[in-house]
């Protein structure tokens, strides 16, 4: 009995001690809409991301209003009419690195990573698997990835008037540089 | 014993979930300031200015068109035979400073104007219940002076409009605005006319869908002499926004298009059916891209 409790404490303590966290608040996420009539790109330079290297947890929080468009009107329409930033100010991703064992955060190098989790955007949550690379260096971890996002999955519809101007699938690119958290 | 084991098991099981949320909580840095955007779709409520400025580096081309009074009947094709027009440009030097120029066929007036954002409605860290702008305009009439017997100075041609625009976006669908206004005319037709005409404007936007809205606007003339001779301006319209264009189709009892004309000089009486059909078309051009997109 006592042994079990002792063992548990050791386990809990170990989890706390070895937990190494990395974080950024200035990550970059961009999306690209490649429709026949118009190409639209938006960039967000204020993306929050954190990794727990012990558990493999990977979380992202994106303030939707921080996306910058080439045309200010598009930015207004994006916030007002499509993602409804008043109602849903943030997008969240909560996931786990599934191939954690293959990534050595103590040794510099580039590692392929697979992250499985849930994406919450515009009031809808969907399961998602994203593939990317982790580049470990002395300064931190650079997370780069590219994945498609079908906007209909998140309850975002394109009105008839702009058919051909907005793609049904957005290409999302992430480039996040996370620094160790002390 | 078993209970304890179960408990431990649960703790271990719940820990990852907590960890995920605790990771997320790293991002919490208190409330952020969220500014109200797009209080109105266009830089005008209907005829009068709204608190919306063009974004930095954006140029808006405005076509404003008034037909004649509808109650003239079929002979004038319900006013469509007559037209007055204003063409204008508005440019956002910064997000808070707009400069504009225009030319109205009504009175052959050239106008130059400036709109400055003073306060921005926001919530969160900074709380500001309303947006406040200043709008100022100078009009220069270029009508020929037929009566050569009087001394006529250039300054006689000038008219001024000063407005404070106070607006609040109450919800994504409802925005209201108050526009205290002062029109100054250097020269008026008779000694009894007011050189300074004070008026209070009130307007609103009610969204019908994500891309359409009903807009209405009323200017109540406070200066008694002018109020006795002219009518208050009432305009009601329908806004449609498609990408870079905004179409505003409306009915109004004012022939004049700029504030110096419609605030102190509206002759139409809605109750007698003196109203006309008008429209604004705006097209936005991006002259200067945001920094992120500069190559």
Short mmCIF file of C-alpha atoms in Angstrom, two decimals:
data_model
loop_
_atom_site.label_atom_id
_atom_site.label_comp_id
_atom_site.label_asym_id
_atom_site.label_seq_id
_atom_site.Cartn_x
_atom_site.Cartn_y
_atom_site.Cartn_z
CA UNK A 1 0.00 0.00 0.00
CA UNK A 2 2.58 2.51 1.11
CA UNK A 3 4.77 1.37 -1.70
CA UNK A 4 2.10 2.16 -4.23
CA UNK A 5 1.63 5.66 -2.89
CA UNK A 6 5.35 6.19 -2.79
CA UNK A 7 5.68 4.91 -6.30
CA UNK A 8 2.92 7.22 -7.50
CA UNK A 9 4.57 10.22 -5.91
CA UNK A 10 7.83 9.38 -7.57
CA UNK A 11 6.01 9.08 -10.85
CA UNK A 12 4.24 12.41 -10.41
CA UNK A 13 7.43 14.10 -9.29
CA UNK A 14 9.31 12.68 -12.22
CA UNK A 15 6.68 14.00 -14.56
CA UNK A 16 7.07 17.49 -13.12
CA UNK A 17 10.86 17.48 -13.01
CA UNK A 18 11.50 16.24 -16.50
CA UNK A 19 8.74 18.30 -18.11
CA UNK A 20 10.41 20.67 -20.48
CA UNK A 21 8.24 23.28 -22.05
CA UNK A 22 8.79 25.39 -25.11
CA UNK A 23 6.67 28.37 -26.02
CA UNK A 24 6.22 31.29 -28.42
CA UNK A 25 3.78 34.16 -28.68
CA UNK A 26 5.05 35.44 -31.99
CA UNK A 27 4.66 32.41 -34.21
CA UNK A 28 3.69 32.79 -37.83
CA UNK A 29 0.66 31.14 -39.38
CA UNK A 30 -0.50 32.00 -42.87
CA UNK A 31 -3.21 30.73 -45.13
CA UNK A 32 -3.52 30.82 -48.84
CA UNK A 33 -6.70 30.61 -50.86
CA UNK A 34 -6.07 29.65 -54.45
CA UNK A 35 -9.35 30.17 -56.33
CA UNK A 36 -9.69 30.60 -60.10
CA UNK A 37 -10.53 34.32 -59.90
CA UNK A 38 -8.54 35.48 -56.93
CA UNK A 39 -5.54 34.52 -54.84
CA UNK A 40 -5.82 35.54 -51.22
CA UNK A 41 -3.13 35.36 -48.60
CA UNK A 42 -3.27 36.28 -44.94
CA UNK A 43 -0.53 36.22 -42.33
CA UNK A 44 -0.66 36.17 -38.55
CA UNK A 45 2.54 36.95 -36.69
CA UNK A 46 1.13 36.69 -33.19
CA UNK A 47 0.41 33.00 -32.86
CA UNK A 48 0.73 31.34 -29.46
CA UNK A 49 2.17 27.82 -29.36
CA UNK A 50 3.50 25.62 -26.58
CA UNK A 51 4.99 22.14 -26.42
CA UNK A 52 5.50 19.87 -23.45
CA UNK A 53 8.32 17.56 -24.49
CA UNK A 54 7.58 15.07 -21.75
CA UNK A 55 3.96 14.39 -22.56
CA UNK A 56 4.18 15.40 -26.19
CA UNK A 57 1.37 17.88 -25.85
CA UNK A 58 1.22 20.51 -28.51
CA UNK A 59 -1.19 23.44 -28.23
CA UNK A 60 -1.81 26.47 -30.43
CA UNK A 61 -3.97 29.52 -29.88
CA UNK A 62 -4.61 31.95 -32.72
CA UNK A 63 -6.25 35.33 -32.34
CA UNK A 64 -8.27 35.58 -35.53
CA UNK A 65 -8.20 39.39 -35.64
CA UNK A 66 -4.42 39.29 -35.95
CA UNK A 67 -4.54 37.96 -39.49
CA UNK A 68 -3.32 40.65 -41.87
CA UNK A 69 -4.50 40.73 -45.48
CA UNK A 70 -3.15 42.61 -48.41
CA UNK A 71 -6.51 44.33 -48.80
CA UNK A 72 -7.93 45.86 -45.64
CA UNK A 73 -11.47 45.24 -46.89
CA UNK A 74 -10.78 41.52 -47.15
CA UNK A 75 -9.56 41.57 -43.58
CA UNK A 76 -12.77 43.28 -42.53
CA UNK A 77 -14.90 40.76 -44.41
CA UNK A 78 -12.88 37.85 -43.00
CA UNK A 79 -13.56 39.00 -39.44
CA UNK A 80 -17.11 40.24 -39.96
CA UNK A 81 -18.60 37.72 -42.33
CA UNK A 82 -16.59 34.54 -42.44
CA UNK A 83 -14.93 33.62 -39.16
CA UNK A 84 -17.09 36.02 -37.10
CA UNK A 85 -14.29 37.15 -34.81
CA UNK A 86 -16.69 38.92 -32.45
CA UNK A 87 -18.31 35.59 -31.56
CA UNK A 88 -15.27 33.35 -31.96
CA UNK A 89 -12.18 35.45 -31.29
CA UNK A 90 -9.71 32.55 -31.18
CA UNK A 91 -8.91 29.32 -32.96
CA UNK A 92 -7.42 26.52 -30.88
CA UNK A 93 -5.47 23.40 -31.61
CA UNK A 94 -4.93 20.85 -28.87
CA UNK A 95 -2.90 17.84 -29.84
CA UNK A 96 -0.21 15.37 -29.12
CA UNK A 97 3.00 14.50 -30.91
CA UNK A 98 2.48 10.87 -31.83
CA UNK A 99 6.08 10.09 -32.75
CA UNK A 100 7.55 11.77 -29.68
CA UNK A 101 10.17 9.05 -29.20
CA UNK A 102 11.74 9.86 -32.53
CA UNK A 103 12.37 13.47 -31.56
CA UNK A 104 15.36 14.19 -29.37
CA UNK A 105 14.93 17.66 -27.97
CA UNK A 106 18.41 17.54 -26.47
CA UNK A 107 20.19 17.02 -29.77
CA UNK A 108 20.14 19.60 -32.56
CA UNK A 109 18.74 18.31 -35.80
CA UNK A 110 15.68 18.15 -37.99
CA UNK A 111 13.01 15.64 -37.12
CA UNK A 112 9.81 14.79 -38.90
CA UNK A 113 6.82 15.09 -36.58
CA UNK A 114 3.25 13.89 -36.64
CA UNK A 115 0.72 15.70 -34.50
CA UNK A 116 -2.73 14.40 -33.87
CA UNK A 117 -5.39 16.47 -32.21
CA UNK A 118 -8.46 18.65 -32.40
CA UNK A 119 -8.85 21.97 -34.14
CA UNK A 120 -11.52 24.39 -32.90
CA UNK A 121 -12.43 27.22 -35.24
CA UNK A 122 -15.62 29.24 -35.78
CA UNK A 123 -17.43 27.24 -33.07
CA UNK A 124 -16.73 23.86 -34.69
CA UNK A 125 -14.23 21.24 -33.58
CA UNK A 126 -12.71 18.62 -35.84
CA UNK A 127 -10.08 15.94 -35.47
CA UNK A 128 -6.93 16.65 -37.39
CA UNK A 129 -3.57 15.09 -38.18
CA UNK A 130 -0.77 17.41 -39.22
CA UNK A 131 2.68 16.51 -40.42
CA UNK A 132 5.66 18.79 -40.19
CA UNK A 133 9.23 19.14 -39.09
CA UNK A 134 10.80 20.06 -35.78
CA UNK A 135 14.18 21.68 -36.06
CA UNK A 136 15.91 21.51 -32.74
CA UNK A 137 18.71 23.98 -32.05
CA UNK A 138 20.37 25.49 -29.02
CA UNK A 139 18.01 28.42 -29.08
CA UNK A 140 14.83 26.41 -29.28
CA UNK A 141 12.57 24.41 -31.56
CA UNK A 142 11.33 25.53 -34.93
CA UNK A 143 8.03 23.95 -35.95
CA UNK A 144 7.15 24.06 -39.60
CA UNK A 145 4.17 22.49 -41.24
CA UNK A 146 1.74 22.67 -44.08
CA UNK A 147 -1.75 21.24 -44.19
CA UNK A 148 -5.07 21.79 -45.95
CA UNK A 149 -8.17 23.03 -44.15
CA UNK A 150 -11.62 22.60 -45.64
CA UNK A 151 -13.61 25.66 -44.57
CA UNK A 152 -16.98 23.90 -44.87
CA UNK A 153 -15.85 21.58 -42.03
CA UNK A 154 -15.85 24.63 -39.80
CA UNK A 155 -19.26 25.97 -40.80
CA UNK A 156 -17.82 28.70 -43.00
CA UNK A 157 -19.74 29.08 -46.22
CA UNK A 158 -18.88 31.04 -49.34
CA UNK A 159 -21.79 33.11 -50.66
CA UNK A 160 -22.73 32.82 -54.32
CA UNK A 161 -21.52 36.33 -55.15
CA UNK A 162 -17.90 35.42 -54.44
CA UNK A 163 -17.84 31.90 -55.88
CA UNK A 164 -14.58 31.46 -57.72
CA UNK A 165 -12.88 34.03 -55.52
CA UNK A 166 -12.54 32.00 -52.34
CA UNK A 167 -11.17 28.46 -52.34
CA UNK A 168 -13.02 25.66 -50.56
CA UNK A 169 -9.77 24.40 -49.13
CA UNK A 170 -7.26 26.74 -47.54
CA UNK A 171 -3.57 25.90 -47.50
CA UNK A 172 -2.28 26.57 -44.01
CA UNK A 173 1.41 27.12 -43.34
CA UNK A 174 2.95 27.32 -39.91
CA UNK A 175 6.37 28.53 -38.94
CA UNK A 176 6.74 28.73 -35.20
CA UNK A 177 9.95 29.27 -33.29
CA UNK A 178 9.56 28.11 -29.70
CA UNK A 179 11.98 28.97 -26.96
CA UNK A 180 12.52 26.91 -23.81
CA UNK A 181 10.45 28.06 -20.89
CA UNK A 182 12.29 28.39 -17.60
CA UNK B 1 -7.00 -0.26 -1.00
CA UNK B 2 -8.84 -0.65 -4.27
CA UNK B 3 -10.29 2.81 -3.83
CA UNK B 4 -6.90 4.33 -3.44
CA UNK B 5 -5.64 2.48 -6.47
CA UNK B 6 -8.59 3.76 -8.49
CA UNK B 7 -7.96 7.26 -7.24
CA UNK B 8 -4.33 7.10 -8.22
CA UNK B 9 -5.28 5.73 -11.55
CA UNK B 10 -7.71 8.59 -12.11
CA UNK B 11 -5.14 11.17 -11.08
CA UNK B 12 -2.64 9.74 -13.51
CA UNK B 13 -5.27 9.61 -16.19
CA UNK B 14 -6.53 13.13 -15.59
CA UNK B 15 -3.05 14.59 -15.43
CA UNK B 16 -2.47 14.71 -19.19
CA UNK B 17 -5.74 16.58 -19.69
CA UNK B 18 -4.82 19.09 -17.04
CA UNK B 19 -1.40 19.43 -18.57
CA UNK B 20 -2.89 20.32 -21.93
CA UNK B 21 -5.02 23.04 -20.39
CA UNK B 22 -2.15 24.27 -18.27
CA UNK B 23 -0.08 24.56 -21.43
CA UNK B 24 -2.91 26.60 -22.95
CA UNK B 25 -3.01 28.77 -19.84
CA UNK B 26 0.55 29.90 -20.59
CA UNK B 27 -1.00 32.17 -23.21
CA UNK B 28 -3.26 34.01 -20.81
CA UNK B 29 -1.93 37.49 -20.42
CA UNK B 30 -5.07 39.23 -19.28
CA UNK B 31 -7.72 40.88 -21.43
CA UNK B 32 -6.75 42.38 -24.77
CA UNK B 33 -8.23 45.48 -26.30
CA UNK B 34 -10.64 44.65 -29.09
CA UNK B 35 -11.59 47.55 -31.33
CA UNK B 36 -15.00 47.74 -32.98
CA UNK B 37 -14.52 47.29 -36.71
CA UNK B 38 -16.82 48.13 -39.58
CA UNK B 39 -19.30 50.23 -37.61
CA UNK B 40 -20.67 51.10 -41.04
CA UNK B 41 -19.98 49.48 -44.41
CA UNK B 42 -19.04 52.70 -46.13
CA UNK B 43 -17.57 56.08 -45.31
CA UNK B 44 -21.13 57.48 -45.43
CA UNK B 45 -24.23 56.54 -43.49
CA UNK B 46 -26.32 57.70 -46.45
CA UNK B 47 -25.49 61.29 -47.42
CA UNK B 48 -23.68 62.24 -44.25
CA UNK B 49 -20.28 60.99 -43.22
CA UNK B 50 -19.89 57.93 -41.01
CA UNK B 51 -17.12 57.17 -38.51
CA UNK B 52 -15.54 54.81 -41.03
CA UNK B 53 -12.22 55.89 -42.54
CA UNK B 54 -10.45 54.24 -45.46
CA UNK B 55 -7.68 51.95 -44.21
CA UNK B 56 -4.11 53.20 -44.51
CA UNK B 57 -2.99 53.25 -48.10
CA UNK B 58 -6.49 52.66 -49.49
CA UNK B 59 -8.08 54.94 -52.05
CA UNK B 60 -11.85 55.02 -52.39
CA UNK B 61 -13.48 56.29 -55.54
CA UNK B 62 -17.01 57.53 -54.83
CA UNK B 63 -19.77 58.18 -57.34
CA UNK B 64 -22.79 59.85 -55.79
CA UNK B 65 -25.83 60.33 -57.95
CA UNK B 66 -29.19 62.02 -57.34
CA UNK B 67 -32.13 61.94 -59.69
CA UNK B 68 -34.98 64.48 -59.58
CA UNK B 69 -38.07 64.29 -57.37
CA UNK B 70 -40.12 61.20 -58.00
CA UNK B 71 -43.45 63.11 -57.74
CA UNK B 72 -42.80 64.98 -61.00
CA UNK B 73 -44.57 62.12 -62.71
CA UNK B 74 -44.16 60.37 -66.01
CA UNK B 75 -43.21 63.52 -67.99
CA UNK B 76 -39.90 63.69 -66.07
CA UNK B 77 -39.86 59.90 -65.90
CA UNK B 78 -40.26 60.11 -62.11
CA UNK B 79 -37.17 62.27 -61.78
CA UNK B 80 -34.84 60.06 -63.78
CA UNK B 81 -34.57 62.74 -66.51
CA UNK B 82 -32.66 64.96 -64.12
CA UNK B 83 -29.44 64.16 -62.44
CA UNK B 84 -26.91 65.72 -60.15
CA UNK B 85 -23.69 63.96 -59.45
CA UNK B 86 -20.63 64.15 -57.26
CA UNK B 87 -17.39 62.37 -58.05
CA UNK B 88 -14.91 62.05 -55.25
CA UNK B 89 -11.75 60.42 -53.99
CA UNK B 90 -10.96 59.56 -50.41
CA UNK B 91 -7.54 58.41 -49.29
CA UNK B 92 -6.34 56.97 -46.00
CA UNK B 93 -2.94 58.53 -45.24
CA UNK B 94 -2.99 56.62 -41.97
CA UNK B 95 -5.68 54.51 -40.37
CA UNK B 96 -6.88 57.62 -38.51
CA UNK B 97 -6.47 60.35 -41.14
CA UNK B 98 -8.44 60.62 -44.36
CA UNK B 99 -8.22 63.32 -46.98
CA UNK B 100 -10.69 63.68 -49.78
CA UNK B 101 -11.59 65.76 -52.79
CA UNK B 102 -14.74 65.92 -54.84
CA UNK B 103 -16.79 67.87 -57.28
CA UNK B 104 -20.55 68.25 -57.27
CA UNK B 105 -22.56 69.29 -60.28
CA UNK B 106 -25.09 70.88 -57.89
CA UNK B 107 -23.73 74.43 -57.53
CA UNK B 108 -20.56 73.43 -59.42
CA UNK B 109 -18.80 72.97 -56.12
CA UNK B 110 -15.32 71.57 -55.60
CA UNK B 111 -14.73 70.32 -52.11
CA UNK B 112 -11.75 69.27 -50.07
CA UNK B 113 -12.21 67.40 -46.86
CA UNK B 114 -10.51 65.69 -43.97
CA UNK B 115 -11.74 63.06 -41.52
CA UNK B 116 -9.84 62.32 -38.34
CA UNK B 117 -10.45 59.48 -35.93
CA UNK B 118 -10.27 60.86 -32.40
CA UNK B 119 -11.54 57.89 -30.40
CA UNK B 120 -12.10 54.26 -31.32
CA UNK B 121 -14.77 52.15 -29.70
CA UNK B 122 -13.13 49.27 -27.86
CA UNK B 123 -13.66 46.70 -25.16
CA UNK B 124 -11.37 44.49 -23.10
CA UNK B 125 -8.29 46.07 -21.62
CA UNK B 126 -9.24 49.52 -22.85
CA UNK B 127 -12.90 50.32 -22.69
CA UNK B 128 -14.32 53.03 -24.90
CA UNK B 129 -18.06 53.09 -25.48
CA UNK B 130 -18.04 55.15 -28.70
CA UNK B 131 -16.00 56.04 -31.73
CA UNK B 132 -15.55 59.77 -32.33
CA UNK B 133 -14.39 61.42 -35.54
CA UNK B 134 -14.01 64.96 -36.76
CA UNK B 135 -15.04 65.73 -40.31
CA UNK B 136 -14.26 69.05 -41.94
CA UNK B 137 -14.94 70.16 -45.48
CA UNK B 138 -14.42 73.31 -47.52
CA UNK B 139 -16.53 73.87 -50.60
CA UNK B 140 -15.70 76.27 -53.43
CA UNK B 141 -18.56 77.20 -55.70
CA UNK B 142 -17.46 77.91 -59.24
CA UNK B 143 -20.76 79.21 -60.61
CA UNK B 144 -20.37 82.20 -62.95
CA UNK B 145 -21.46 85.48 -61.44
CA UNK B 146 -23.95 86.99 -63.88
CA UNK B 147 -24.50 90.26 -62.01
CA UNK B 148 -21.36 92.29 -62.80
CA UNK B 149 -22.55 95.33 -60.84
CA UNK B 150 -21.68 93.94 -57.42
CA UNK B 151 -18.28 93.44 -55.90
CA UNK B 152 -17.68 89.76 -55.63
CA UNK B 153 -14.80 88.29 -53.71
CA UNK B 154 -13.36 84.82 -54.00
CA UNK B 155 -14.13 84.22 -50.32
CA UNK B 156 -17.82 84.65 -51.12
CA UNK B 157 -17.66 81.30 -52.84
CA UNK B 158 -16.55 79.38 -49.77
CA UNK B 159 -18.70 77.20 -47.55
CA UNK B 160 -17.55 75.13 -44.62
CA UNK B 161 -18.79 72.07 -42.81
CA UNK B 162 -17.59 70.94 -39.39
CA UNK B 163 -18.91 67.77 -37.83
CA UNK B 164 -18.25 65.66 -34.81
CA UNK B 165 -19.32 62.10 -35.50
CA UNK B 166 -20.14 59.97 -32.46
CA UNK B 167 -21.04 56.36 -33.16
CA UNK B 168 -21.47 53.11 -31.37
CA UNK B 169 -21.70 49.62 -32.81
CA UNK B 170 -24.22 48.10 -30.40
CA UNK B 171 -24.09 44.66 -31.94
CA UNK B 172 -22.76 43.18 -35.18
CA UNK B 173 -26.07 44.20 -36.77
CA UNK B 174 -26.88 47.56 -35.20
CA UNK B 175 -24.82 50.76 -35.26
CA UNK B 176 -26.06 54.25 -34.38
CA UNK B 177 -24.46 57.62 -34.90
CA UNK B 178 -24.98 61.22 -33.79
CA UNK B 179 -23.51 63.97 -35.94
CA UNK B 180 -23.58 67.49 -34.47
CA UNK B 181 -22.84 69.74 -37.43
CA UNK B 182 -22.04 73.35 -38.17
CA UNK B 183 -22.28 74.75 -41.67
CA UNK B 184 -20.78 78.16 -42.29
CA UNK B 185 -21.43 80.08 -45.46
CA UNK B 186 -19.42 83.22 -46.18
CA UNK B 187 -22.18 84.60 -48.35
CA UNK B 188 -25.89 83.98 -48.02
CA UNK B 189 -28.65 85.10 -50.33
CA UNK B 190 -30.48 87.51 -48.04
CA UNK B 191 -29.47 89.37 -44.86
CA UNK B 192 -32.00 87.27 -42.95
CA UNK B 193 -30.31 84.00 -43.80
CA UNK B 194 -28.05 82.40 -41.24
CA UNK B 195 -24.35 82.35 -42.04
CA UNK B 196 -23.90 79.71 -39.38
CA UNK B 197 -26.34 76.85 -39.47
CA UNK B 198 -26.28 74.36 -36.62
CA UNK B 199 -27.82 70.94 -37.05
CA UNK B 200 -27.93 67.63 -35.27
CA UNK B 201 -27.71 64.52 -37.39
CA UNK B 202 -28.71 61.06 -36.27
CA UNK B 203 -28.35 57.88 -38.27
CA UNK B 204 -28.15 54.15 -38.04
CA UNK B 205 -27.35 50.92 -39.76
CA UNK B 206 -29.42 47.77 -39.38
CA UNK B 207 -27.99 44.69 -41.00
CA UNK B 208 -30.34 42.44 -42.93
CA UNK B 209 -27.70 39.87 -43.80
CA UNK B 210 -23.94 39.67 -43.78
CA UNK B 211 -23.76 41.72 -46.97
CA UNK B 212 -26.82 43.97 -46.86
CA UNK B 213 -28.21 46.57 -44.50
CA UNK B 214 -30.85 49.26 -44.13
CA UNK B 215 -29.42 52.69 -43.36
CA UNK B 216 -31.36 55.77 -42.29
CA UNK B 217 -30.33 59.29 -41.45
CA UNK B 218 -31.98 62.50 -40.27
CA UNK B 219 -30.52 65.98 -39.97
CA UNK B 220 -32.45 68.28 -37.66
CA UNK B 221 -31.72 71.96 -38.34
CA UNK B 222 -31.34 73.92 -35.11
CA UNK B 223 -30.77 77.45 -36.46
CA UNK B 224 -34.24 79.00 -36.43
CA UNK B 225 -34.08 81.15 -39.54
CA UNK B 226 -32.94 78.31 -41.75
CA UNK B 227 -35.27 75.84 -40.03
CA UNK B 228 -38.21 78.07 -40.93
CA UNK B 229 -37.35 78.21 -44.61
CA UNK B 230 -36.00 74.77 -45.31
CA UNK B 231 -36.74 71.18 -44.43
CA UNK B 232 -34.84 68.71 -42.35
CA UNK B 233 -33.10 66.08 -44.42
CA UNK B 234 -34.27 62.51 -44.15
CA UNK B 235 -32.72 59.72 -46.16
CA UNK B 236 -33.28 56.00 -46.06
CA UNK B 237 -31.32 53.49 -48.04
CA UNK B 238 -30.24 49.97 -48.71
CA UNK B 239 -26.56 48.98 -48.68
CA UNK B 240 -25.14 46.07 -50.61
CA UNK B 241 -21.49 45.16 -50.27
CA UNK B 242 -19.72 42.87 -52.71
CA UNK B 243 -15.97 42.51 -52.31
CA UNK B 244 -14.37 45.86 -53.09
CA UNK B 245 -17.64 47.66 -53.92
CA UNK B 246 -20.37 49.10 -51.76
CA UNK B 247 -23.64 50.10 -53.41
CA UNK B 248 -25.92 52.40 -51.45
CA UNK B 249 -29.34 52.89 -53.00
CA UNK B 250 -31.54 55.41 -51.20
CA UNK B 251 -34.41 57.83 -51.13
CA UNK B 252 -33.90 61.36 -49.85
CA UNK B 253 -35.63 64.75 -49.87
CA UNK B 254 -32.34 66.55 -50.55
CA UNK B 255 -30.99 67.59 -53.92
CA UNK B 256 -27.63 68.58 -52.51
CA UNK B 257 -25.04 65.87 -52.00
CA UNK B 258 -22.45 67.50 -49.74
CA UNK B 259 -23.26 68.63 -46.21
CA UNK B 260 -22.86 72.33 -47.04
CA UNK B 261 -25.76 71.89 -49.45
CA UNK B 262 -28.11 69.41 -47.88
CA UNK B 263 -27.94 70.46 -44.22
CA UNK B 264 -29.03 74.11 -44.65
CA UNK B 265 -30.68 73.86 -48.06
CA UNK B 266 -33.09 70.96 -48.38
CA UNK B 267 -36.23 72.13 -50.13
CA UNK B 268 -38.05 68.85 -50.54
CA UNK B 269 -40.89 67.96 -48.20
CA UNK B 270 -41.34 64.23 -47.66
CA UNK B 271 -44.97 64.79 -46.64
CA UNK B 272 -45.68 66.25 -50.07
CA UNK B 273 -43.87 63.42 -51.77
CA UNK B 274 -40.77 65.45 -52.60
CA UNK B 275 -38.21 62.74 -52.49
CA UNK B 276 -35.73 61.45 -55.01
CA UNK B 277 -33.81 58.31 -55.74
CA UNK B 278 -30.07 58.38 -55.31
CA UNK B 279 -27.17 56.04 -55.08
CA UNK B 280 -23.56 55.93 -53.96
CA UNK B 281 -21.08 53.53 -55.48
CA UNK B 282 -17.71 53.15 -53.84
CA UNK B 283 -14.76 51.20 -55.12
CA UNK B 284 -11.69 50.65 -52.98
CA UNK B 285 -8.18 50.47 -54.44
CA UNK B 286 -5.15 49.41 -52.45
CA UNK B 287 -2.36 51.87 -53.26
CA UNK B 288 -0.09 50.93 -50.41
CA UNK B 289 0.04 47.38 -49.09
CA UNK B 290 0.47 46.53 -45.40
CA UNK B 291 4.11 46.02 -44.35
CA UNK B 292 3.76 42.24 -44.24
CA UNK B 293 3.09 42.20 -47.97
CA UNK B 294 5.72 44.69 -49.08
CA UNK B 295 8.24 42.96 -51.22
#
